[in-house]
mmCIF file of C-alpha atoms in Angstrom:
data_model
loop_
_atom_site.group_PDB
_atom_site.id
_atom_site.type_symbol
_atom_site.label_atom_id
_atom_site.label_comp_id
_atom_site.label_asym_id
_atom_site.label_seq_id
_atom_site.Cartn_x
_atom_site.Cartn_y
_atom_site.Cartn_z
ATOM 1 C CA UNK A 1 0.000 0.000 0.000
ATOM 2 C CA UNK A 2 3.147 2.149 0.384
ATOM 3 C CA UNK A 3 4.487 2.137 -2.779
ATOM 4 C CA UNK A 4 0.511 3.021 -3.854
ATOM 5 C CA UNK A 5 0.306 5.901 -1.740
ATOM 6 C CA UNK A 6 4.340 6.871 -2.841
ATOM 7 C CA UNK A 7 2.839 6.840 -6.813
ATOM 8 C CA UNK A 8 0.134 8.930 -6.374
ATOM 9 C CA UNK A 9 2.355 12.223 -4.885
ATOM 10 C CA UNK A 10 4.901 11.128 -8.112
ATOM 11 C CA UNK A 11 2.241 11.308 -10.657
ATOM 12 C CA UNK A 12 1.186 14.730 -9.473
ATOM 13 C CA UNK A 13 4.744 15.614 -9.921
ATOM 14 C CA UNK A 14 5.282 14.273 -13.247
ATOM 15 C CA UNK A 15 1.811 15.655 -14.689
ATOM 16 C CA UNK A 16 2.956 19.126 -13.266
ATOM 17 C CA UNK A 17 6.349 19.027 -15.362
ATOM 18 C CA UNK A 18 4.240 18.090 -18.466
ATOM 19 C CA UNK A 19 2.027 20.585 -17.947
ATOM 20 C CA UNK A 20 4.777 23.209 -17.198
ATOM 21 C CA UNK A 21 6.853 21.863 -20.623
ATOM 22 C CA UNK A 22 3.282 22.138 -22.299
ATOM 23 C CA UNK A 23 2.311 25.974 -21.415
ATOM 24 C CA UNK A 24 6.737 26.705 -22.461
ATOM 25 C CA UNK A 25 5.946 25.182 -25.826
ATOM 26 C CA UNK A 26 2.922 26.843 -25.869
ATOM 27 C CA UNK A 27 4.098 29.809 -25.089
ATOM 28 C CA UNK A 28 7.084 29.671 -27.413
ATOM 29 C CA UNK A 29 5.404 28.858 -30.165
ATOM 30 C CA UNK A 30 2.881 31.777 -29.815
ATOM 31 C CA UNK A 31 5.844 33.850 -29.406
ATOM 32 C CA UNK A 32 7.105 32.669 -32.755
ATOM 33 C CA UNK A 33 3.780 32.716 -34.393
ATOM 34 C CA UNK A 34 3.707 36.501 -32.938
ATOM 35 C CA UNK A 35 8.144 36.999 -34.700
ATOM 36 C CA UNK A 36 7.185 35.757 -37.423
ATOM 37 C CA UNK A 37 7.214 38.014 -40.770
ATOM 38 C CA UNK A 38 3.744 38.362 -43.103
ATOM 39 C CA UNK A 39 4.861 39.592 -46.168
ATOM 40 C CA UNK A 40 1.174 41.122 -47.769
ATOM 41 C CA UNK A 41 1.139 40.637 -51.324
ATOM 42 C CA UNK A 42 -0.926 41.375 -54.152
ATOM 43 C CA UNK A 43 -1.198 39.201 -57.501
ATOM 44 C CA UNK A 44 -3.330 38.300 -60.330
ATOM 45 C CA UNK A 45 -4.387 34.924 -61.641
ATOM 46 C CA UNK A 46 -1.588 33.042 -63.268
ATOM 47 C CA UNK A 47 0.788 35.764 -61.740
ATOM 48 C CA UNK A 48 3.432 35.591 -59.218
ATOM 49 C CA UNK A 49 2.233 33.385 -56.853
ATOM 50 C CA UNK A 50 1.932 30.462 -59.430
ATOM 51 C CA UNK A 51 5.112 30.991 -60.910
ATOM 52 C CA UNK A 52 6.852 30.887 -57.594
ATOM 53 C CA UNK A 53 5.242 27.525 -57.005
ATOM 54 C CA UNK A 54 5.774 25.774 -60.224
ATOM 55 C CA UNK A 55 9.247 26.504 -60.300
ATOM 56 C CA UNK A 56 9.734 25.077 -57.060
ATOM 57 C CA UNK A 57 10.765 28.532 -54.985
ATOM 58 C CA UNK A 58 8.226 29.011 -52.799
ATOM 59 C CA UNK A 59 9.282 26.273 -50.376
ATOM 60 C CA UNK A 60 11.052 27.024 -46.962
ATOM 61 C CA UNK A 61 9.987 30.271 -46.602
ATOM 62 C CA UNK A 62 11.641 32.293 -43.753
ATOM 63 C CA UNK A 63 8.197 34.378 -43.296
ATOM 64 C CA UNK A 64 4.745 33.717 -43.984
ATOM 65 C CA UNK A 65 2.920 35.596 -47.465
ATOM 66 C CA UNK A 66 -0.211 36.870 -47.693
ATOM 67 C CA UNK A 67 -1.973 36.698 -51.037
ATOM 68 C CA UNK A 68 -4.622 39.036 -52.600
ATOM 69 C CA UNK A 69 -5.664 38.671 -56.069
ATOM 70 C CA UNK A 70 -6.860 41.314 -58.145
ATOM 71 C CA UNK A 71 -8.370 41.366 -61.513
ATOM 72 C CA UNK A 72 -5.611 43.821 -62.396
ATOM 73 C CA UNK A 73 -2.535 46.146 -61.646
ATOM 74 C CA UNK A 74 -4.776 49.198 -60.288
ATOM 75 C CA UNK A 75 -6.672 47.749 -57.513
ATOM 76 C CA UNK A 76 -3.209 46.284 -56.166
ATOM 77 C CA UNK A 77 -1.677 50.238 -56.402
ATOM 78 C CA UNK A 78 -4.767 51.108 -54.876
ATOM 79 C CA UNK A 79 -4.273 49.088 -51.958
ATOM 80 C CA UNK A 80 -0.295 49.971 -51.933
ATOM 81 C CA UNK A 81 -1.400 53.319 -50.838
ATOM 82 C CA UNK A 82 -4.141 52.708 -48.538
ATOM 83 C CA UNK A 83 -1.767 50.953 -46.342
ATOM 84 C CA UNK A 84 -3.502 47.155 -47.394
ATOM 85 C CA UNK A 85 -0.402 45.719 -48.839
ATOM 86 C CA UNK A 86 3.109 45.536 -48.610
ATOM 87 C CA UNK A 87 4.486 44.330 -52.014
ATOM 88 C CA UNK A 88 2.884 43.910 -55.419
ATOM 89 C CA UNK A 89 3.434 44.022 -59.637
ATOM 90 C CA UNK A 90 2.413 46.897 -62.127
ATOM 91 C CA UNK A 91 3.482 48.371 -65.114
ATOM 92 C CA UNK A 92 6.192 51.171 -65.192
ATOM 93 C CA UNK A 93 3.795 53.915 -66.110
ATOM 94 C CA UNK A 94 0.995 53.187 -63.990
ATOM 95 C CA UNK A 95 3.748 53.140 -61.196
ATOM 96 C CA UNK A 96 4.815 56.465 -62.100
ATOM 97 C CA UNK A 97 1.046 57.843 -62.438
ATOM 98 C CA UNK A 98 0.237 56.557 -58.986
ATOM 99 C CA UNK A 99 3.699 57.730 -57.649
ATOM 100 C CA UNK A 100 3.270 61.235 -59.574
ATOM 101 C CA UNK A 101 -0.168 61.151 -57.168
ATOM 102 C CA UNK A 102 1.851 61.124 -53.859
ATOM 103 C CA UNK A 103 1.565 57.770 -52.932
ATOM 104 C CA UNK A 104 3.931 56.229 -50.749
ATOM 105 C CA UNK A 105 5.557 53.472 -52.643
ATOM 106 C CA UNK A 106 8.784 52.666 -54.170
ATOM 107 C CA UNK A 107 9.781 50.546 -57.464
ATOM 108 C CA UNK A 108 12.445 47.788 -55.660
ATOM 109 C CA UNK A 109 12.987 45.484 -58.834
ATOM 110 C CA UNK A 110 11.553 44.437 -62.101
ATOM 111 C CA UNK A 111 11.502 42.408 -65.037
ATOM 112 C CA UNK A 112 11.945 43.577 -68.670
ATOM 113 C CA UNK A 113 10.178 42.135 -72.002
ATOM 114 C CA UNK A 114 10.711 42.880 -75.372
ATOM 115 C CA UNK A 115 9.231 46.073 -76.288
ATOM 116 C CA UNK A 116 7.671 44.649 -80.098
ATOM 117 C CA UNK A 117 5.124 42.715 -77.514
ATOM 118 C CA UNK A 118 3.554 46.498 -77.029
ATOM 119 C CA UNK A 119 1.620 46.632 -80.553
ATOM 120 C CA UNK A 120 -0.911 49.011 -82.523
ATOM 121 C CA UNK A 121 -3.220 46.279 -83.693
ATOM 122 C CA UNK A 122 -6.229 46.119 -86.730
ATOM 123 C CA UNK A 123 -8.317 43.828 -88.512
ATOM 124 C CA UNK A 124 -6.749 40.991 -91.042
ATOM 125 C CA UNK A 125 -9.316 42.916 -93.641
ATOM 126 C CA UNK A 126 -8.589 46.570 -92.318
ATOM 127 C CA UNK A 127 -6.360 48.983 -95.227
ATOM 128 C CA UNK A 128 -4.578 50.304 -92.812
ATOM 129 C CA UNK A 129 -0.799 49.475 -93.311
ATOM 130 C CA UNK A 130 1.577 51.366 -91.599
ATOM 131 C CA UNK A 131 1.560 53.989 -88.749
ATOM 132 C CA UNK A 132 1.283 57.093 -91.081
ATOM 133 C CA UNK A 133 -2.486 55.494 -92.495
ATOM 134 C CA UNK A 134 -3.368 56.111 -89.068
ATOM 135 C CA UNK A 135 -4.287 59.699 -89.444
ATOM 136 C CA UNK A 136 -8.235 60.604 -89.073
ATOM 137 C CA UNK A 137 -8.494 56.952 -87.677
ATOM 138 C CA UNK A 138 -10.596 56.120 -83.967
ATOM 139 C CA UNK A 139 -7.565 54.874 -81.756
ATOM 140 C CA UNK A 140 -8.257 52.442 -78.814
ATOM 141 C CA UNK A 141 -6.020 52.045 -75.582
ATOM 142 C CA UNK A 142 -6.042 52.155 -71.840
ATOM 143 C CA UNK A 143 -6.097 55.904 -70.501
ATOM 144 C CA UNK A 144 -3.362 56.540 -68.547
ATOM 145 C CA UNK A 145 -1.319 53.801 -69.714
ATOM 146 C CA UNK A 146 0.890 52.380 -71.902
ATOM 147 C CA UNK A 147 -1.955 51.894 -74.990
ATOM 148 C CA UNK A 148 -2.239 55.766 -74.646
ATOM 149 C CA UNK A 149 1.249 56.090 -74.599
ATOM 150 C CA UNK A 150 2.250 53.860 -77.648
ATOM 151 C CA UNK A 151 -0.226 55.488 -79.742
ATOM 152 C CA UNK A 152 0.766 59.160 -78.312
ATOM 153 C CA UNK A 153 4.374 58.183 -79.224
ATOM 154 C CA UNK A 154 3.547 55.812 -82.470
ATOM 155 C CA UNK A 155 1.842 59.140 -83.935
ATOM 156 C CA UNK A 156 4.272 61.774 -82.805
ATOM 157 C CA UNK A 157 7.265 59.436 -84.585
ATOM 158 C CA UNK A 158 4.767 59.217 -87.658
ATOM 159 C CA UNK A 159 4.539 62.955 -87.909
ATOM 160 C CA UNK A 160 0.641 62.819 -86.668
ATOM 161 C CA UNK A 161 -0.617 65.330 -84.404
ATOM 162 C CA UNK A 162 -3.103 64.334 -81.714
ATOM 163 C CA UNK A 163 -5.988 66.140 -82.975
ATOM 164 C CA UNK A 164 -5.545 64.309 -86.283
ATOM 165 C CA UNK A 165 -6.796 61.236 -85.171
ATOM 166 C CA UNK A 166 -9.326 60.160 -81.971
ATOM 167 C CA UNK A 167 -8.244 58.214 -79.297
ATOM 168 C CA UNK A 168 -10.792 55.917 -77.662
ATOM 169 C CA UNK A 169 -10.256 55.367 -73.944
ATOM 170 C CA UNK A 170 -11.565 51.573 -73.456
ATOM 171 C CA UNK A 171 -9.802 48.467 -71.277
ATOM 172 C CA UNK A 172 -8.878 45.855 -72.834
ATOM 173 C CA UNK A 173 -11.623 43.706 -73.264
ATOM 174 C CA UNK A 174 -14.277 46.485 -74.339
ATOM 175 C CA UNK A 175 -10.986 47.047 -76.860
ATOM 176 C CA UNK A 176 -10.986 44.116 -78.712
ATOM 177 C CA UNK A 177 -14.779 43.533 -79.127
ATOM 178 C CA UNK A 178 -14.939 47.436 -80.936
ATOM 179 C CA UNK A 179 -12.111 46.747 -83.421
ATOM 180 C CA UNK A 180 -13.553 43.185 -84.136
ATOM 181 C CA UNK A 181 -16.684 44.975 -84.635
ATOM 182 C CA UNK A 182 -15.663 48.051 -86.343
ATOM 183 C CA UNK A 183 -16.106 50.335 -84.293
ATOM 184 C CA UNK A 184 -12.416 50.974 -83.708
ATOM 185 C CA UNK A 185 -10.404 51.428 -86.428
ATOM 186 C CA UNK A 186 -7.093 50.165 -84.172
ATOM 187 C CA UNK A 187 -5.724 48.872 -81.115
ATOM 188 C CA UNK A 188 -3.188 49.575 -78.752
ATOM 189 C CA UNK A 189 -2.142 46.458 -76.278
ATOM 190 C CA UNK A 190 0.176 44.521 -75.070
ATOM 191 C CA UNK A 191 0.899 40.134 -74.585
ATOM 192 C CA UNK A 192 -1.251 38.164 -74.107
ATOM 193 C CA UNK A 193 -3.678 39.862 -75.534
ATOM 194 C CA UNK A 194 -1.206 40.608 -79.049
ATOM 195 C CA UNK A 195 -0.704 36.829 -79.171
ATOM 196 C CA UNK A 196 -4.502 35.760 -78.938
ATOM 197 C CA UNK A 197 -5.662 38.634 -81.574
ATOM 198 C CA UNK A 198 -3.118 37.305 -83.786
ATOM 199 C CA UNK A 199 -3.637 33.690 -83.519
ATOM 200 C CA UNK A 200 -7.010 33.522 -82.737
ATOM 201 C CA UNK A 201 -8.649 36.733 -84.508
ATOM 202 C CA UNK A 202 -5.820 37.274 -87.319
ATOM 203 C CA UNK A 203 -5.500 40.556 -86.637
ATOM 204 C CA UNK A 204 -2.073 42.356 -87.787
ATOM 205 C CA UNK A 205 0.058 44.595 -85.969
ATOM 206 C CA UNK A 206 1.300 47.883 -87.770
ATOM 207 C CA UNK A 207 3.276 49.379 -85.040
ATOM 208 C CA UNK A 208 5.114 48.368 -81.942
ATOM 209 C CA UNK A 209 6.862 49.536 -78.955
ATOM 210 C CA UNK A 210 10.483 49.173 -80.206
ATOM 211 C CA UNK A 211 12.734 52.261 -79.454
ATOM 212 C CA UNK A 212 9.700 54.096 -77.587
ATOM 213 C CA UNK A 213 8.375 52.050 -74.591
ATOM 214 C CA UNK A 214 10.466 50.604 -71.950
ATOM 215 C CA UNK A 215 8.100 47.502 -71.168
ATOM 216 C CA UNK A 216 9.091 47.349 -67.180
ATOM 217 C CA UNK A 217 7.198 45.494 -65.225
ATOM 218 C CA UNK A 218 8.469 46.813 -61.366
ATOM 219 C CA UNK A 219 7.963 44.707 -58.473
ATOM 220 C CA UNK A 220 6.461 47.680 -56.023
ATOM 221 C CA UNK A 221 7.022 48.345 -52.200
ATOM 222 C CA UNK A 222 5.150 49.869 -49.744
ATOM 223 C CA UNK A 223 7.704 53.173 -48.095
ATOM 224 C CA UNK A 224 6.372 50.834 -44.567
ATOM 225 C CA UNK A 225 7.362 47.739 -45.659
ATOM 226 C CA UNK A 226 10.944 48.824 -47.101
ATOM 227 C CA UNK A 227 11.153 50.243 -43.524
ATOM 228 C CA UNK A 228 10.222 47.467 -41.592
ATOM 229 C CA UNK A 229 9.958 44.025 -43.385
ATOM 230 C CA UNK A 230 13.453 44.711 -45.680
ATOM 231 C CA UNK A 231 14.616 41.234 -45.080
ATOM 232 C CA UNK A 232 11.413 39.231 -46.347
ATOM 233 C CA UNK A 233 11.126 42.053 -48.885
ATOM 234 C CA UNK A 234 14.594 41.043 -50.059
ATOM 235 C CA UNK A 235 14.321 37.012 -50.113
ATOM 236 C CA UNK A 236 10.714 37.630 -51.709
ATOM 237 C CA UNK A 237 12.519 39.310 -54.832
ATOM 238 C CA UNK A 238 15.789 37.098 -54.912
ATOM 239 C CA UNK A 239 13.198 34.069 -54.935
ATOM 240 C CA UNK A 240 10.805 36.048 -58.116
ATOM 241 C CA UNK A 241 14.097 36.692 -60.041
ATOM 242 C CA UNK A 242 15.065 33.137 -59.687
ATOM 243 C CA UNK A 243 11.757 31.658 -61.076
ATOM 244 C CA UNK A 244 12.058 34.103 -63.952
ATOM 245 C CA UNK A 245 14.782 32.434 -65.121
ATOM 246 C CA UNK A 246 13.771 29.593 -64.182
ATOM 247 C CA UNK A 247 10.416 30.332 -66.742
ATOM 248 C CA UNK A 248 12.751 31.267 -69.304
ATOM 249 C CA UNK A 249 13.936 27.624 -69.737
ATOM 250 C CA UNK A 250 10.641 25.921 -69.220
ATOM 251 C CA UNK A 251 7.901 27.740 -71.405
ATOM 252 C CA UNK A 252 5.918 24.855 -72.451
ATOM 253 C CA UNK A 253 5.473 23.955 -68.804
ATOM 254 C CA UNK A 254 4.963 27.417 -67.644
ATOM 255 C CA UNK A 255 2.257 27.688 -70.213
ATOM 256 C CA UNK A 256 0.669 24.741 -69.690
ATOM 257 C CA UNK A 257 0.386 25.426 -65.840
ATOM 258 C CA UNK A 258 -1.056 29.355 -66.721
ATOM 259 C CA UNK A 259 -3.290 28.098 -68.894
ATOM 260 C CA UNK A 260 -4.870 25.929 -66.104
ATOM 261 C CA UNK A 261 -5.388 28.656 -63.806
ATOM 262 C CA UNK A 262 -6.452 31.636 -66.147
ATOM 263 C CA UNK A 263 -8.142 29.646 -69.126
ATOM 264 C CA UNK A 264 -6.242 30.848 -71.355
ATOM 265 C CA UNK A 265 -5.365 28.609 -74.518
ATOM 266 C CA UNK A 266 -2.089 27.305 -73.802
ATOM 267 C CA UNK A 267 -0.858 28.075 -77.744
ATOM 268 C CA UNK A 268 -1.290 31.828 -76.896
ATOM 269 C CA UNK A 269 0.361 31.886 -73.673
ATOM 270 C CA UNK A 270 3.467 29.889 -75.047
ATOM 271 C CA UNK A 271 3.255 32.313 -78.430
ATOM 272 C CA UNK A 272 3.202 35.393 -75.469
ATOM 273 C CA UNK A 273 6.228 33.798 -73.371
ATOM 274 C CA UNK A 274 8.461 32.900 -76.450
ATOM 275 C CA UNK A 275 7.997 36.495 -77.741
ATOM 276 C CA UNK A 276 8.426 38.119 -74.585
ATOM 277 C CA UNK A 277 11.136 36.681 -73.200
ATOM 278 C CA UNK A 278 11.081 37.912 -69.954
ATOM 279 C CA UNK A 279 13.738 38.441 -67.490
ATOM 280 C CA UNK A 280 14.806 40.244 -64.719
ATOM 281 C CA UNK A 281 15.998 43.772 -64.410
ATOM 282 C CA UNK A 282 18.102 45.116 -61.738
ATOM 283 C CA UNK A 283 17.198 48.648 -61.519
ATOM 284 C CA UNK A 284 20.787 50.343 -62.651
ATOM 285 C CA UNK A 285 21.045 53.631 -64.187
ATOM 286 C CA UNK A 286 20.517 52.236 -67.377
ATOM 287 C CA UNK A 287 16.490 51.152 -66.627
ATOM 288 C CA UNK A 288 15.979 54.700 -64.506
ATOM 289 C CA UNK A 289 17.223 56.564 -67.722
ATOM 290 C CA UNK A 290 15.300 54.450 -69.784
ATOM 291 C CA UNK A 291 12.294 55.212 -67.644
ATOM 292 C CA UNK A 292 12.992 58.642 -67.299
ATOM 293 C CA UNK A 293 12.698 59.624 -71.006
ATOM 294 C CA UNK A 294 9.566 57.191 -71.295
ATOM 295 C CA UNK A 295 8.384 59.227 -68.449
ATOM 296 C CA UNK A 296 9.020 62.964 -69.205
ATOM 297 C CA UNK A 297 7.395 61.778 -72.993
ATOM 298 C CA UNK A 298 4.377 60.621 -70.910
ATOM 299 C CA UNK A 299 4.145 63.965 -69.275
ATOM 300 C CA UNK A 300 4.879 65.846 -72.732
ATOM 301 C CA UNK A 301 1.529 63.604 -74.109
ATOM 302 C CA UNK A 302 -0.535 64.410 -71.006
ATOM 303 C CA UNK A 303 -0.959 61.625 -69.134
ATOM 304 C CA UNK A 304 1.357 61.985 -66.123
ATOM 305 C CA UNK A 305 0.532 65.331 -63.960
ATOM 306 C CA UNK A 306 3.943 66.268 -63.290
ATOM 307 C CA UNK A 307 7.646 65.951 -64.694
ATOM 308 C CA UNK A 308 8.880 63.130 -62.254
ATOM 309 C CA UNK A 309 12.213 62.282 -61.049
ATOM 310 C CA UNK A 310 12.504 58.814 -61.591
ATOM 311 C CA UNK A 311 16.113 58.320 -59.587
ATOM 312 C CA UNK A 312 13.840 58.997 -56.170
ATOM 313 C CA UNK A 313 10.957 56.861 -57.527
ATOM 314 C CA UNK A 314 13.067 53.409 -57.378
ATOM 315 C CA UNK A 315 15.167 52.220 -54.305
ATOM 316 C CA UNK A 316 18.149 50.872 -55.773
ATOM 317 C CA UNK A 317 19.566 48.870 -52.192
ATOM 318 C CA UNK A 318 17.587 46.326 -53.188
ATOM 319 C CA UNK A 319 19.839 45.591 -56.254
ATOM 320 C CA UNK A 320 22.802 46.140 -54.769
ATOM 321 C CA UNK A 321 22.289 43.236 -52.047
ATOM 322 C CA UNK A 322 21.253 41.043 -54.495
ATOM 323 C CA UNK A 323 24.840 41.786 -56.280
ATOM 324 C CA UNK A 324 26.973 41.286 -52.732
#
């Protein structure tokens, strides 16, 4: 009965350490749940977050990401400025228009596609041939963006004045139903949507973005997040950059696996990805200069506010880590 009434007293004991080692695990891993990093980020459908993944880089993370997706580039600078995200993807000039607004953001690192898959589209039966037969024609593009600004700058290297022809402020998708139906005489876009009108709707490009856009995509940065989540900011990029190039040598599959998400046909996306070719840019003084003149050209055509400086519109650290 001794060693009974000895077992009792010891199981107490014992069930107090494990409940002691229970409430310190507990406790430390609420502490590490409470360290731990979350990296906001915003994305569209078949964007970032699906190329990390299929190219194998978004294992091990050191923080934890928090996805958004957005039907398009301005909802995720909208919710840059409001203070809702941390990190997203635009195009350089809707950057810079948002920027040029006062918004408190910063262009950390980019890719770079070839500038012929920004084209001035029409129909396979339309007798437009070049640029200069677009005078006196109805012009559609994205206001504010780069459709506005290829056919600002296709006209202006064509000897065309603005007034001589009308530009017709429409998205994409309104876009391509008024040239298909007329009621546009041509289009200003950029891949995927070159690749489908030309494979799917034979339309022809007469004009492209060679020598007059930069076609940057920048990976953008809350000013709050550069502050305060640098590190995750930093292995976020290095991990994008690597699954660029890691796109560049697996198309078909990249395709294939974008096509699955988005419903796009997979010929298209491959035709987009071949002709893009896109890699990453570190943001050097060559891509600010390049930017710069693309941007002091958008604020010659009207459709940024203000002449920007671009130099204080990037943070360049970011680059230079990635170099060390």
């Amino acid at each position: 009965m001794r060693t009974g009434s000895h077992a009792r007293p010891a199981g107490r004991r014992l069930a107090a350490v494990l409940l002691a080692a229970a409430v310190t695990v507990a406790s430390a891993a609420v502490s590490l749940a409470a360290d731990t990093v979350v990296l906001r980020v915003g994305d569209q459908k078949g964007g970032n977050r699906s190329l990390l993944e299929i190219a194998g880089a978004a294992k091990d993370l050191p923080y934890r990401i928090e996805w958004s997706e957005f039907p398009a580039a301005a909802p995720i600078l909208e919710a840059l400025n409001a203070g809702a995200l941390d990190v997203g993807y635009t195009g350089d000039l809707s950057f810079l228009t948002v920027y040029a607004a006062g918004a408190p953001i910063k262009a950390i690192g980019g890719t770079k596609s070839d500038p012929r898959t920004q084209a001035i589209l029409v129909r396979a039966d339309s007798p437009i041939r070049s640029a200069a037969d677009l005078k006196g024609k109805r012009l559609a593009g994205t206001r504010g963006g780069w459709g506005q600004f290829l056919i600002s700058a296709t006209l202006e290297k064509a000897g065309i004045a603005p007034s001589e022809a009308i530009f017709a402020p429409l998205n994409p998708v309104d876009a391509k139903v008024a040239l298909m139906a007329g009621s546009v005489d041509a289009w200003a876009v950029w891949d995927p949507y070159v690749s489908f009108a030309t494979l799917k709707d034979k339309a022809r490009p007469i004009a492209d973005g060679a020598g007059l856009t930069p076609t940057i995509t920048f990976i953008v940065a809350s000013d709050s997040a550069i502050a305060t989540k640098r590190a995750a900011l930093q292995d976020f990029l290095t991990r994008l950059n690597k699954a660029r190039l890691w796109s560049l040598d697996h198309l078909d599959a990249y395709a294939r696996n974008t096509a699955e998400l988005t419903k796009l046909p997979e010929d298209v996306l491959r035709a987009a990805y071949t002709a893009q070719r896109t890699s990453p840019v570190a943001i050097d003084d060559a891509v600010v200069k390049e930017v710069q003149e693309a941007s002091d050209r958008a604020t010659r055509y009207g459709i940024l506010s203000k002449t920007l400086d671009v130099g204080r519109a990037v943070d360049r650290s970011f680059t230079a880590a990635a170099s060390n």
